[in-house]
Amino acid sequence: MAEKVVEIENLVKRYRELVALDHLCLSVEEGEIFGLLGPNGSGKTTAINCILSLLKFDKGSVRVFGEEMRPDNYRVKRQIGVAMQNVAVFGELTVQENIDYFCGLYIREKELRRQCVEDAIAFSGLSEFRKFYPGKLSGGLLRRLNIACGVAHKPKLIILDEPTVAVDPQSRNRILEGIQKLNREGATVIYTSHYMEEVEQICGRIAILDKGRCIASGTKEELKSMIKTGEKIRIEAEGLTPVQEKEIGELRHVYQVGYQDGMLEIRCSGGKHNLAHILEYFGKNEIGFGRVYAEQPTLNDVFLEITGKELRDPVGGQQ
Amino acid sequence: MIIFKAFFKILKKNLTGIALYVVIYLAITVFVSVTSTERADEVFSKEAMDIGLENRDQGRLGAALAGYLGQSNAVKKIPESREELCDAMYYREIDYVLKIPEDFTERFGAGEREGLIEGTDVPGSAASFFVEHEVDGFLKTVGMYLDAGIGMERALQLAEEDMGVRADVSFLSRDDARQMPVGYYYFQYLPYVFISIMVLGVGAAMMSFQDRDMDGRNKCASMPFFSRNLQIFLGCAAFTAAVDAVFLGMACGSCAEYLFSAKGALSAVNAVIFSICALSLAWFLSGFLKNQETIVGFSNLAGLSFSFLGGVFVPMDVMGETARQIARFVPSYWYEKANGEIQKAGGLADAGQIWLDFLAVAMFALAFFSMGLLARRMKLMRAQ
């Protein structure tokens, strides 16, 4: 069994009447990319701030690398790298100076630091921008600089709080690939986001937060298996009769059928070869059909089914 | 010393603005010290006019009036030709032409007062006001005695005595101002530049470090809290020392003799203590600054308001009592007070009150620092 890098038990954080974290329990294992997924205001950043001892909490415990996390636990802090939601770099320093500064907060030895800075610049693809001031960088490059500043000292635990907000798709992919690379090199990553596609893409285990509580956790497969919704099939079909619609609804694993404007939408609760069975029915009854779409359940479906509300627009809808 | 280095890199970005303040300061100091020296050479004297006088009166009154005007004005003979007279008036060799008629004494003694004498002035000059004021004053006084039944001779004697009385005009602190060395003016305007520079330089750097996200990132790091703050403190201290060195260095160049005297040494100590106070003030104010764009305006506001309230630009003597009472709550007041007292003091042994003024400025520094700490503490508690 892998060693637990972060252990959160019954964490409660209140802002006066507002309960930001409500008996939150989480554990992150060494070597994994752990996703914290939740809508805005669900408590992701508060949880991160508590892990980092930036916030005092009312109840519970946070242990990092087996030690209780405190503001003065510098030995543990040495092993943590952070890139927060808002870009936090000095506008007066160049890209290289910024990375050197943040690396210097962890590493005093000059030669080692120089090497770390070079590695971070190469990792983030900022080599040609090293003399640029942050104000001259695009949003994507700025995000990459923000991450480079957080990981330059080669930490064992990397905490990334929504690092792809307001980033173009190209930079987003580069950031996500970078995170996977850091993970392959041995870093444990805690990744918070409200973009489910990103979390699905890179995270091994995921915890879904809502109103400060962890409402579900596990691998994405485990999470999807928790809900009734399995495959979602949509077929362009003309002239479907109500009787045929009813018969389709009686096929195996089908639990919901909707037909509107020539589009048939079928929801299946698990099972295999659902599409094949449906198309077989279409063939037997000589029903003509056009395009066919089959979708596996998403984390949004999981969130929707558990909380009754949407998690967030898909990545394409990001700002 | 990574934070210490970053502190100065951030400061470097504001170097142009800081240099601008130094230039403004030097310009003010040079201008005021030069003009003040010129003023100091002058003493108060009544405005003297060049009067062209033609006295045709054979009596005593015409001569007495001419004599009276001659006491405080230059009485000249009117050129014979009209052309020469016009030239003289055009070139301001004569400001006013006064003609006293032949039977002036008799007519005046008979009670005729209006339209007896003829005056001509240069259009647009104030000469007619001054001369006519003097002539009217003299003649009214004589007329008053004549009307009271006093004879002409005695009336003229009494009028000359009355008109000889002069108002005692004295400058506010003129005796001091007259003797002020250039070094006094050099140090007088330092509060303005110190506050402006500190708010602009230190304020900008502190704002960068205290930015919420930046602060969070720094707190996440493994560098101990004490070490981080120590480096920022050292950065502030080094910057203050550099500012002091630059301004005392410039003092060496502009008023070396003064600087290396006992008074100069006290002025230097006064300046150093005030620079620490300005640093403390900048630290306090930086806790309230929201963004870097407003900092230039803020530094101007702080520099000017503390300077005007504290009597840096306007001498305390001309400020009202209420303004002076309010000024006591501003450190620049105590700085200026010390600066003035240093000039009066005979030497270090005679500097008792000055030390108290220094102490007052130091207490302000402590107060600003404590208030800054308190404000930050409250901010942190709100964030938690």
XYZ file of C-alpha atoms in Angstrom:
703
model
C 0.000 0.000 0.000
C 1.305 3.429 -1.019
C 2.289 5.881 1.678
C -0.215 8.593 2.454
C 1.168 12.008 1.572
C -1.807 14.047 2.752
C -4.365 12.987 5.325
C -7.288 15.219 6.178
C -9.657 14.146 8.901
C -12.911 15.793 9.864
C -11.750 19.206 8.766
C -14.142 21.986 9.652
C -13.624 25.590 8.635
C -16.193 28.262 9.282
C -16.342 31.873 8.153
C -18.762 33.134 10.762
C -22.071 31.525 9.781
C -20.768 30.016 6.558
C -19.410 26.509 6.814
C -16.700 26.368 4.160
C -15.489 22.866 5.062
C -17.869 20.471 6.702
C -16.063 17.516 8.276
C -13.965 16.970 5.196
C -12.017 13.725 5.029
C -9.465 13.073 2.310
C -6.290 11.155 1.782
C -3.790 11.487 -1.014
C -1.382 8.674 -1.729
C 2.197 8.969 -2.860
C 2.715 9.108 -6.602
C -0.853 9.822 -7.633
C -2.520 12.766 -9.260
C -5.411 13.473 -6.982
C -8.223 15.607 -8.311
C -10.367 17.867 -6.176
C -13.424 18.555 -8.255
C -16.262 20.841 -7.365
C -18.165 23.918 -8.427
C -17.068 27.393 -7.426
C -17.494 27.875 -3.694
C -17.449 24.153 -2.943
C -14.424 24.525 -0.638
C -11.561 23.393 -2.856
C -9.353 26.412 -2.294
C -10.219 26.523 1.401
C -9.152 22.900 1.688
C -5.888 23.666 -0.090
C -5.248 26.679 2.151
C -5.812 24.500 5.206
C -3.405 21.866 3.890
C -0.808 24.608 3.417
C -1.498 26.121 6.861
C -2.449 29.406 5.262
C -5.773 29.211 7.030
C -6.568 28.225 10.570
C -9.339 25.681 10.788
C -11.874 25.136 13.515
C -11.727 21.398 13.855
C -10.011 18.311 12.478
C -6.454 17.542 11.481
C -4.169 17.842 8.499
C -1.114 15.651 8.190
C 1.375 15.982 5.370
C 4.118 13.396 4.890
C 2.989 11.898 8.163
C 3.550 15.104 10.125
C 1.042 17.512 11.497
C 0.949 20.541 9.247
C 1.725 23.796 10.992
C 2.788 27.244 9.710
C 6.271 26.659 11.098
C 6.734 23.128 9.825
C 9.366 24.223 7.334
C 10.724 20.691 6.879
C 7.410 19.647 5.353
C 6.986 22.900 3.488
C 10.328 22.283 1.805
C 8.743 19.311 0.043
C 5.657 21.154 -1.175
C 5.281 23.192 -4.330
C 2.298 25.449 -4.907
C 0.705 27.205 -7.846
C -2.351 29.068 -6.705
C -5.452 30.044 -8.615
C -4.313 33.649 -9.052
C -0.984 34.228 -10.716
C 1.391 35.376 -7.997
C 4.609 36.637 -9.522
C 6.514 39.913 -9.274
C 5.711 42.257 -12.123
C 9.055 43.984 -11.559
C 11.134 40.834 -12.059
C 11.780 38.989 -15.306
C 10.629 35.422 -15.908
C 14.020 34.066 -14.884
C 14.296 36.335 -11.849
C 10.836 35.316 -10.696
C 11.613 31.621 -10.909
C 14.950 32.218 -9.219
C 13.248 34.155 -6.427
C 10.675 31.485 -5.613
C 13.226 28.721 -5.976
C 15.474 30.730 -3.650
C 12.845 30.591 -0.934
C 13.546 26.845 -0.755
C 17.096 26.370 -2.009
C 19.937 28.513 -0.756
C 22.783 26.831 -2.621
C 23.434 28.965 -5.686
C 24.630 26.309 -8.132
C 21.832 23.899 -7.337
C 19.326 26.709 -7.595
C 20.670 27.790 -10.974
C 20.203 24.263 -12.262
C 16.691 24.043 -10.840
C 15.766 27.364 -12.454
C 17.066 26.190 -15.826
C 15.113 22.944 -15.492
C 11.939 24.838 -14.597
C 12.351 27.212 -17.539
C 12.842 24.266 -19.893
C 9.939 22.349 -18.338
C 7.545 25.257 -18.769
C 8.749 26.115 -22.263
C 9.684 29.656 -21.269
C 13.270 29.596 -22.553
C 12.725 32.291 -25.136
C 10.825 34.461 -22.658
C 13.307 34.306 -19.793
C 14.136 38.014 -20.018
C 10.520 39.053 -20.404
C 8.622 40.801 -17.662
C 5.315 39.129 -16.680
C 3.348 42.059 -18.030
C 4.551 41.184 -21.521
C 3.446 37.545 -21.350
C 0.180 36.124 -22.636
C -2.296 34.560 -20.205
C -1.097 31.059 -21.030
C 2.573 31.900 -20.620
C 1.805 33.663 -17.361
C 0.111 30.523 -16.041
C 3.108 28.474 -17.077
C 5.371 30.920 -15.257
C 3.147 30.644 -12.191
C 3.529 26.865 -12.228
C 7.258 27.040 -12.971
C 7.711 29.243 -9.893
C 5.888 26.642 -7.803
C 7.741 23.569 -8.983
C 11.259 24.893 -9.625
C 12.577 23.498 -6.330
C 11.460 19.995 -7.364
C 8.956 19.312 -4.601
C 7.582 15.885 -3.748
C 4.051 17.206 -3.362
C 2.692 19.692 -5.874
C -0.544 21.510 -5.196
C -2.122 23.142 -8.197
C -5.219 25.197 -7.546
C -7.116 25.702 -10.791
C -3.987 26.328 -12.827
C -5.723 26.470 -16.185
C -8.281 29.196 -15.551
C -8.501 31.584 -18.514
C -5.926 29.700 -20.543
C -6.073 28.955 -24.275
C -6.418 25.257 -25.297
C -2.814 25.004 -26.459
C -1.399 26.282 -23.188
C -3.883 24.144 -21.265
C -2.676 21.009 -22.970
C 0.905 21.989 -22.340
C 0.144 22.568 -18.659
C -1.678 19.252 -18.310
C 1.140 17.383 -20.065
C 3.615 19.126 -17.765
C 1.700 18.005 -14.700
C 1.674 14.412 -15.938
C 5.402 14.655 -16.585
C 6.044 15.895 -13.049
C 3.971 13.006 -11.771
C 5.930 10.509 -13.846
C 9.108 11.945 -12.334
C 7.798 11.023 -8.905
C 5.797 14.004 -7.655
C 2.453 13.551 -6.002
C -0.013 16.075 -7.351
C -3.169 17.555 -5.883
C -5.079 19.173 -8.665
C -8.164 21.264 -8.072
C -10.471 22.301 -10.841
C -14.069 22.767 -11.763
C -13.320 21.556 -15.288
C -14.279 17.880 -15.153
C -12.631 17.028 -18.475
C -9.233 18.090 -17.156
C -9.690 16.107 -13.983
C -10.830 13.051 -15.917
C -7.868 13.415 -18.241
C -5.059 13.502 -15.699
C -6.281 12.407 -12.273
C -6.061 8.859 -11.010
C -8.329 9.424 -8.043
C -10.894 12.127 -7.656
C -12.829 13.627 -4.779
C -15.956 15.581 -5.585
C -16.662 18.449 -3.210
C -19.915 20.260 -2.691
C -20.691 22.737 0.074
C -17.495 21.850 1.880
C -18.229 18.131 1.966
C -16.682 15.305 0.025
C -19.723 13.802 -1.634
C -17.881 11.073 -3.537
C -14.336 9.879 -4.096
C -12.515 7.177 -5.971
C -11.198 6.530 -9.456
C -13.257 7.950 -12.284
C -14.503 4.467 -13.075
C -15.543 3.941 -9.474
C -17.317 7.280 -9.422
C -19.185 6.546 -12.625
C -20.187 3.131 -11.405
C -21.797 4.774 -8.384
C -24.527 6.294 -10.478
C -27.429 4.831 -12.372
C -26.509 6.519 -15.619
C -24.371 4.361 -17.880
C -24.205 4.867 -21.580
C -26.068 7.740 -23.192
C -27.102 7.060 -26.817
C -28.563 9.596 -29.235
C -29.871 8.633 -32.670
C -31.255 10.776 -35.469
C -34.444 8.866 -36.331
C -37.380 10.032 -38.448
C -40.997 8.957 -37.936
C -40.624 6.996 -34.739
C -44.020 6.001 -33.376
C -44.941 6.158 -29.685
C -45.277 2.366 -29.707
C -41.742 1.959 -31.053
C -40.500 4.475 -28.489
C -42.131 2.389 -25.772
C -40.628 -0.843 -27.130
C -37.172 0.705 -27.166
C -37.710 1.653 -23.563
C -38.328 -1.960 -22.750
C -35.002 -3.118 -24.193
C -32.466 -4.496 -21.720
C -30.555 -1.903 -19.617
C -32.587 0.985 -21.092
C -34.177 3.005 -18.314
C -35.092 6.252 -20.008
C -36.156 7.177 -23.548
C -36.918 10.592 -24.975
C -37.871 11.506 -28.530
C -38.015 15.089 -29.719
C -37.464 16.832 -33.071
C -36.275 13.636 -34.739
C -33.679 12.934 -32.066
C -34.016 9.845 -29.945
C -32.183 9.977 -26.599
C -31.710 6.754 -24.681
C -30.106 6.315 -21.266
C -28.796 2.908 -20.279
C -27.890 1.739 -16.799
C -24.633 -0.087 -17.426
C -24.405 -3.296 -19.425
C -22.595 -3.996 -22.659
C -23.536 -3.826 -26.369
C -26.438 -1.475 -25.661
C -25.980 0.341 -28.957
C -25.895 -2.943 -30.873
C -29.176 -4.026 -29.314
C -30.859 -0.763 -30.188
C -29.635 -0.731 -33.770
C -30.785 -4.343 -34.089
C -34.262 -3.192 -33.093
C -34.083 -0.397 -35.687
C -33.146 -2.964 -38.360
C -35.919 -5.398 -37.473
C -38.534 -2.647 -37.539
C -37.041 -1.040 -40.650
C -36.665 2.335 -38.954
C -34.425 4.686 -40.869
C -31.775 6.533 -38.888
C -29.023 9.071 -39.466
C -26.139 9.936 -37.187
C -25.607 7.935 -34.009
C -23.892 9.246 -30.871
C -22.858 7.148 -27.916
C -21.471 8.820 -24.767
C -20.074 7.317 -21.614
C -21.159 9.031 -18.375
C -19.085 12.009 -17.302
C -18.185 13.303 -13.884
C -20.813 15.947 -14.487
C -23.353 13.129 -14.672
C -22.021 11.852 -11.366
C -22.287 15.290 -9.811
C -25.707 15.842 -11.371
C -27.057 12.598 -10.062
C -25.685 13.086 -6.545
C -26.485 16.769 -6.073
C -29.209 17.369 -8.634
C -27.280 20.247 -10.209
C -24.744 20.790 -12.971
C -21.096 20.845 -12.042
C -19.872 23.281 -14.636
C -19.908 24.004 -18.335
C -17.617 21.725 -20.342
C -14.100 22.876 -21.212
C -15.290 24.462 -24.420
C -17.346 26.773 -22.356
C -14.467 27.960 -20.252
C -13.745 31.647 -20.091
C 19.306 36.976 0.832
C 16.942 36.311 -2.042
C 14.186 38.542 -0.651
C 16.661 41.351 0.073
C 17.818 41.242 -3.545
C 14.266 41.131 -4.882
C 13.421 44.118 -2.677
C 16.031 46.217 -4.454
C 15.088 44.932 -7.891
C 11.548 46.135 -7.234
C 12.883 49.441 -5.938
C 14.989 49.807 -9.073
C 11.804 49.835 -11.106
C 10.731 53.011 -9.286
C 14.115 54.702 -9.509
C 12.967 57.211 -12.146
C 10.166 58.460 -9.924
C 12.513 58.649 -6.947
C 15.090 60.576 -8.976
C 12.363 62.999 -10.018
C 11.634 63.798 -6.390
C 15.325 64.444 -5.767
C 15.391 66.885 -8.690
C 12.242 68.657 -7.475
C 13.724 68.911 -4.010
C 17.008 70.335 -5.277
C 15.157 72.834 -7.442
C 13.062 74.034 -4.493
C 16.054 74.219 -2.174
C 18.244 76.124 -4.624
C 15.434 78.506 -5.540
C 14.450 79.260 -1.959
C 17.994 79.568 -0.630
C 18.905 82.014 -3.421
C 15.767 84.139 -3.099
C 15.903 84.099 0.685
C 19.489 85.325 0.640
C 18.466 88.207 -1.634
C 15.598 89.101 0.630
C 17.764 88.966 3.656
C 19.987 91.743 2.282
C 17.064 94.108 2.227
C 15.636 96.002 5.150
C 12.242 97.530 5.290
C 12.101 101.009 3.874
C 9.314 103.155 2.671
C 8.887 103.166 -1.097
C 10.865 106.131 -2.521
C 9.672 107.961 -5.617
C 11.529 110.135 -8.068
C 9.537 113.331 -7.964
C 10.005 116.196 -10.347
C 9.129 119.294 -8.336
C 8.563 122.874 -9.402
C 7.955 125.110 -6.441
C 6.874 128.649 -7.467
C 5.476 129.429 -4.069
C 7.214 132.242 -2.281
C 5.599 131.342 1.028
C 6.533 128.951 3.806
C 4.062 126.134 2.991
C 5.476 125.311 -0.457
C 8.972 124.998 0.955
C 7.732 122.867 3.860
C 5.892 120.515 1.516
C 8.958 120.204 -0.721
C 11.072 119.523 2.315
C 8.688 116.894 3.590
C 8.567 115.052 0.257
C 12.338 115.195 0.023
C 12.707 113.268 3.278
C 11.579 109.984 1.767
C 11.737 110.621 -1.961
C 14.250 111.811 -4.495
C 13.176 115.314 -5.481
C 14.443 116.346 -8.875
C 14.298 119.467 -10.969
C 11.816 119.302 -13.814
C 13.504 119.405 -17.212
C 12.942 122.638 -19.034
C 11.624 121.282 -22.324
C 8.456 119.233 -22.558
C 10.283 116.674 -24.706
C 12.951 116.116 -22.065
C 10.268 115.782 -19.382
C 8.440 113.154 -21.449
C 11.676 111.214 -21.934
C 12.446 111.372 -18.226
C 9.010 110.046 -17.346
C 9.126 107.414 -20.076
C 12.422 106.054 -18.759
C 11.131 106.293 -15.162
C 13.756 108.833 -14.204
C 10.824 110.793 -12.844
C 7.796 109.010 -11.441
C 5.687 112.011 -10.672
C 5.673 115.713 -11.525
C 4.367 118.116 -8.931
C 3.859 121.811 -9.531
C 3.256 124.176 -6.586
C 1.697 127.482 -7.678
C 3.041 130.958 -6.787
C 0.444 131.994 -4.199
C 0.045 128.578 -2.685
C 0.691 129.599 0.964
C -1.709 132.545 0.820
C -4.508 130.615 -0.843
C -4.116 127.630 1.479
C -4.020 129.947 4.504
C -7.204 131.566 3.262
C -8.942 128.229 3.476
C -8.729 127.105 -0.151
C -7.933 123.425 -0.170
C -8.904 121.829 -3.470
C -7.130 122.078 -6.860
C -4.221 124.124 -5.644
C -1.411 121.932 -6.807
C -0.980 120.202 -10.137
C 0.332 116.617 -10.434
C 1.238 114.492 -13.426
C 2.075 110.792 -13.272
C 3.166 108.031 -15.640
C 0.052 106.203 -16.837
C -0.269 102.789 -15.257
C 2.233 103.467 -12.444
C 1.451 103.478 -8.763
C 3.472 106.650 -8.234
C 0.476 108.981 -8.118
C -1.029 106.945 -5.322
C 2.079 107.127 -3.165
C 2.898 110.811 -3.829
C -0.669 112.078 -3.638
C -1.138 110.128 -0.447
C 1.862 111.871 1.072
C 0.913 115.333 -0.201
C -2.680 114.956 0.982
C -1.550 113.687 4.341
C 0.789 116.621 4.879
C -1.629 119.292 3.682
C -4.558 117.900 5.651
C -2.480 117.924 8.797
C -1.410 121.525 8.191
C -5.014 122.459 7.310
C -6.260 120.841 10.493
C -3.959 122.986 12.643
C -4.819 126.121 10.662
C -8.507 125.420 11.062
C -7.922 125.092 14.787
C -6.672 128.685 14.808
C -2.942 127.923 14.963
C -0.686 130.156 12.924
C 1.014 128.965 9.733
C 4.490 128.768 11.180
C 3.421 126.773 14.227
C 1.057 124.627 12.150
C 3.907 123.696 9.814
C 6.125 122.850 12.762
C 3.492 120.616 14.318
C 2.658 118.965 10.989
C 6.330 118.185 10.368
C 6.533 116.580 13.800
C 3.375 114.545 13.216
C 4.376 113.401 9.786
C 7.790 112.470 11.046
C 6.302 109.688 13.126
C 6.929 106.374 11.368
C 5.187 103.035 11.936
C 7.533 100.405 13.304
C 7.639 97.681 10.669
C 9.238 94.377 11.617
C 9.470 91.010 9.855
C 8.100 87.881 11.448
C 11.235 86.035 12.584
C 13.147 88.362 10.351
C 16.146 88.416 12.624
C 16.453 84.660 12.248
C 15.715 84.556 8.554
C 18.306 87.162 7.898
C 21.021 85.058 9.431
C 19.972 81.610 8.135
C 22.758 79.744 6.400
C 22.205 77.819 3.161
C 22.335 74.621 5.212
C 19.151 75.642 6.977
C 17.245 75.765 3.704
C 18.863 72.542 2.557
C 17.479 70.681 5.548
C 14.191 72.580 5.706
C 12.613 70.811 2.736
C 13.866 67.292 3.466
C 10.586 66.053 5.033
C 8.783 66.498 1.725
C 11.306 64.562 -0.287
C 11.878 61.908 2.388
C 8.186 61.099 2.743
C 7.614 61.100 -1.013
C 10.620 58.899 -1.743
C 9.888 56.455 1.048
C 6.241 56.035 0.116
C 7.133 55.623 -3.541
C 10.096 53.309 -3.048
C 9.458 51.307 0.095
C 5.688 51.504 -0.349
C 5.894 49.958 -3.827
C 8.185 47.174 -2.658
C 6.098 46.452 0.409
C 2.957 46.359 -1.688
C 4.494 43.730 -3.922
C 5.446 41.551 -0.987
C 2.169 42.098 0.825
C 0.003 41.320 -2.161
C -2.408 38.670 -0.903
C -1.430 36.008 -3.416
C 2.253 36.809 -3.170
C 2.113 36.764 0.591
C 0.393 33.377 0.495
C 3.043 32.009 -1.811
C 5.824 33.311 0.413
C 4.162 31.778 3.450
C 4.013 28.416 1.700
C 7.772 28.443 1.280
C 10.195 26.776 3.607
C 11.988 30.014 4.422
C 11.231 30.810 8.072
C 8.940 33.706 8.863
C 11.664 35.500 10.816
C 14.155 35.202 8.005
C 11.685 36.531 5.445
C 10.792 39.538 7.546
C 14.373 40.159 8.519
C 15.370 40.409 4.873
C 12.555 42.854 4.158
C 13.556 44.871 7.215
C 17.166 44.917 6.065
C 16.026 46.025 2.634
C 14.103 48.926 4.165
C 17.013 49.825 6.428
C 19.517 49.713 3.571
C 17.298 51.866 1.380
C 16.858 54.418 4.166
C 20.597 54.459 4.770
C 21.174 54.954 1.037
C 18.708 57.864 0.929
C 20.398 59.447 3.948
C 23.802 58.947 2.377
C 22.705 60.541 -0.896
C 21.183 63.595 0.763
C 23.973 64.080 3.260
C 26.408 63.599 0.385
C 24.651 66.329 -1.534
C 24.801 68.475 1.609
C 28.568 67.973 1.565
C 28.598 69.412 -1.910
C 26.283 72.348 -1.306
C 26.930 73.385 2.296
C 29.956 71.452 3.532
C 30.999 74.163 5.970
C 27.615 74.086 7.650
C 27.387 70.294 7.653
C 30.684 69.885 9.470
C 29.738 72.349 12.180
C 27.884 71.476 15.393
C 24.653 72.823 13.885
C 25.204 70.790 10.743
C 25.752 67.649 12.791
C 22.485 68.253 14.638
C 20.712 68.895 11.341
C 22.110 65.630 9.990
C 20.889 63.736 13.047
C 17.509 65.411 12.661
C 17.369 64.328 9.009
C 18.373 60.737 9.777
C 15.731 60.417 12.508
C 13.131 61.887 10.185
C 14.086 59.488 7.383
C 13.390 56.603 9.795
C 10.059 58.206 10.616
C 9.282 58.557 6.892
C 10.176 54.896 6.410
C 7.841 53.941 9.222
C 5.099 56.096 7.729
C 5.621 54.487 4.292
C 5.371 51.059 5.886
C 2.165 52.026 7.641
C 0.601 53.560 4.537
C 1.629 50.666 2.283
C -0.820 48.497 4.187
C -3.664 50.579 2.744
C -2.484 50.873 -0.835
C -4.530 48.851 -3.265
C -2.501 48.882 -6.444
C 0.763 50.057 -7.907
C -0.939 52.584 -10.203
C -2.060 54.737 -7.304
C 1.253 54.827 -5.513
C 2.713 57.867 -7.319
C -0.367 59.911 -6.487
C -0.306 58.590 -2.950
C 3.348 59.521 -2.454
C 2.613 63.053 -3.688
C -0.359 63.343 -1.411
C 1.531 62.075 1.623
C 4.596 64.228 0.923
C 2.662 67.436 0.335
C 0.076 67.035 3.088
C 2.628 66.213 5.778
C 4.812 69.062 4.546
C 2.087 71.696 4.484
C 0.611 70.593 7.796
C 4.038 70.463 9.414
C 5.161 73.879 8.247
C 7.756 72.725 5.741
C 6.641 75.056 2.982
C 4.758 77.648 5.013
C 6.560 79.048 8.090
C 4.830 78.290 11.346
C 4.833 82.023 12.212
C 2.279 82.798 9.513
C 0.037 79.850 10.366
C -2.955 80.318 12.623
C -3.056 79.037 16.149
C -5.437 76.181 15.240
C -3.206 75.115 12.367
C -0.247 75.130 14.704
C -2.098 72.994 17.225
C -2.962 70.466 14.512
C 0.599 70.545 13.216
C 1.808 69.131 16.527
C 0.329 65.805 15.441
C 2.516 65.696 12.380
C 6.175 64.622 12.622
C 7.358 67.212 10.120
C 6.314 69.929 12.585
C 8.775 68.604 15.144
C 11.416 68.214 12.492
C 10.984 71.845 11.415
C 10.881 72.963 15.020
C 14.183 71.221 15.639
C 15.588 72.662 12.439
C 14.730 76.176 13.612
C 16.028 75.601 17.137
C 19.290 74.197 15.807
C 19.977 77.595 14.242
C 19.391 79.350 17.554
C 21.436 76.901 19.602
C 24.998 77.829 20.434
C 26.264 74.270 20.222
C 25.646 70.687 21.279
C 25.622 71.644 24.946
C 22.841 74.099 24.230
C 20.647 71.546 22.435
C 18.312 70.421 25.225
C 15.025 71.250 23.504
C 16.335 69.899 20.212
C 16.793 66.431 21.710
C 13.157 66.523 22.798
C 12.135 67.383 19.243
C 14.217 64.464 17.982
C 12.493 62.256 20.522
C 9.081 63.439 19.309
C 9.940 62.459 15.725
C 11.258 59.105 16.946
C 8.026 58.535 18.846
C 6.070 59.225 15.677
C 8.196 56.601 13.929
C 7.357 54.127 16.658
C 3.679 55.043 16.496
C 3.489 54.577 12.712
C 5.276 51.244 13.007
C 2.902 50.057 15.737
C -0.140 51.208 13.802
C 1.152 49.393 10.736
C 1.583 46.221 12.760
C -1.894 46.551 14.198
C -3.478 47.187 10.787
C -1.769 44.119 9.335
C -2.759 42.011 12.280
C -6.386 43.022 11.877
C -6.225 42.350 8.144
C -4.832 38.882 8.800
C -7.524 38.142 11.354
C -10.218 39.213 8.907
C -8.748 36.936 6.242
C -8.759 33.992 8.651
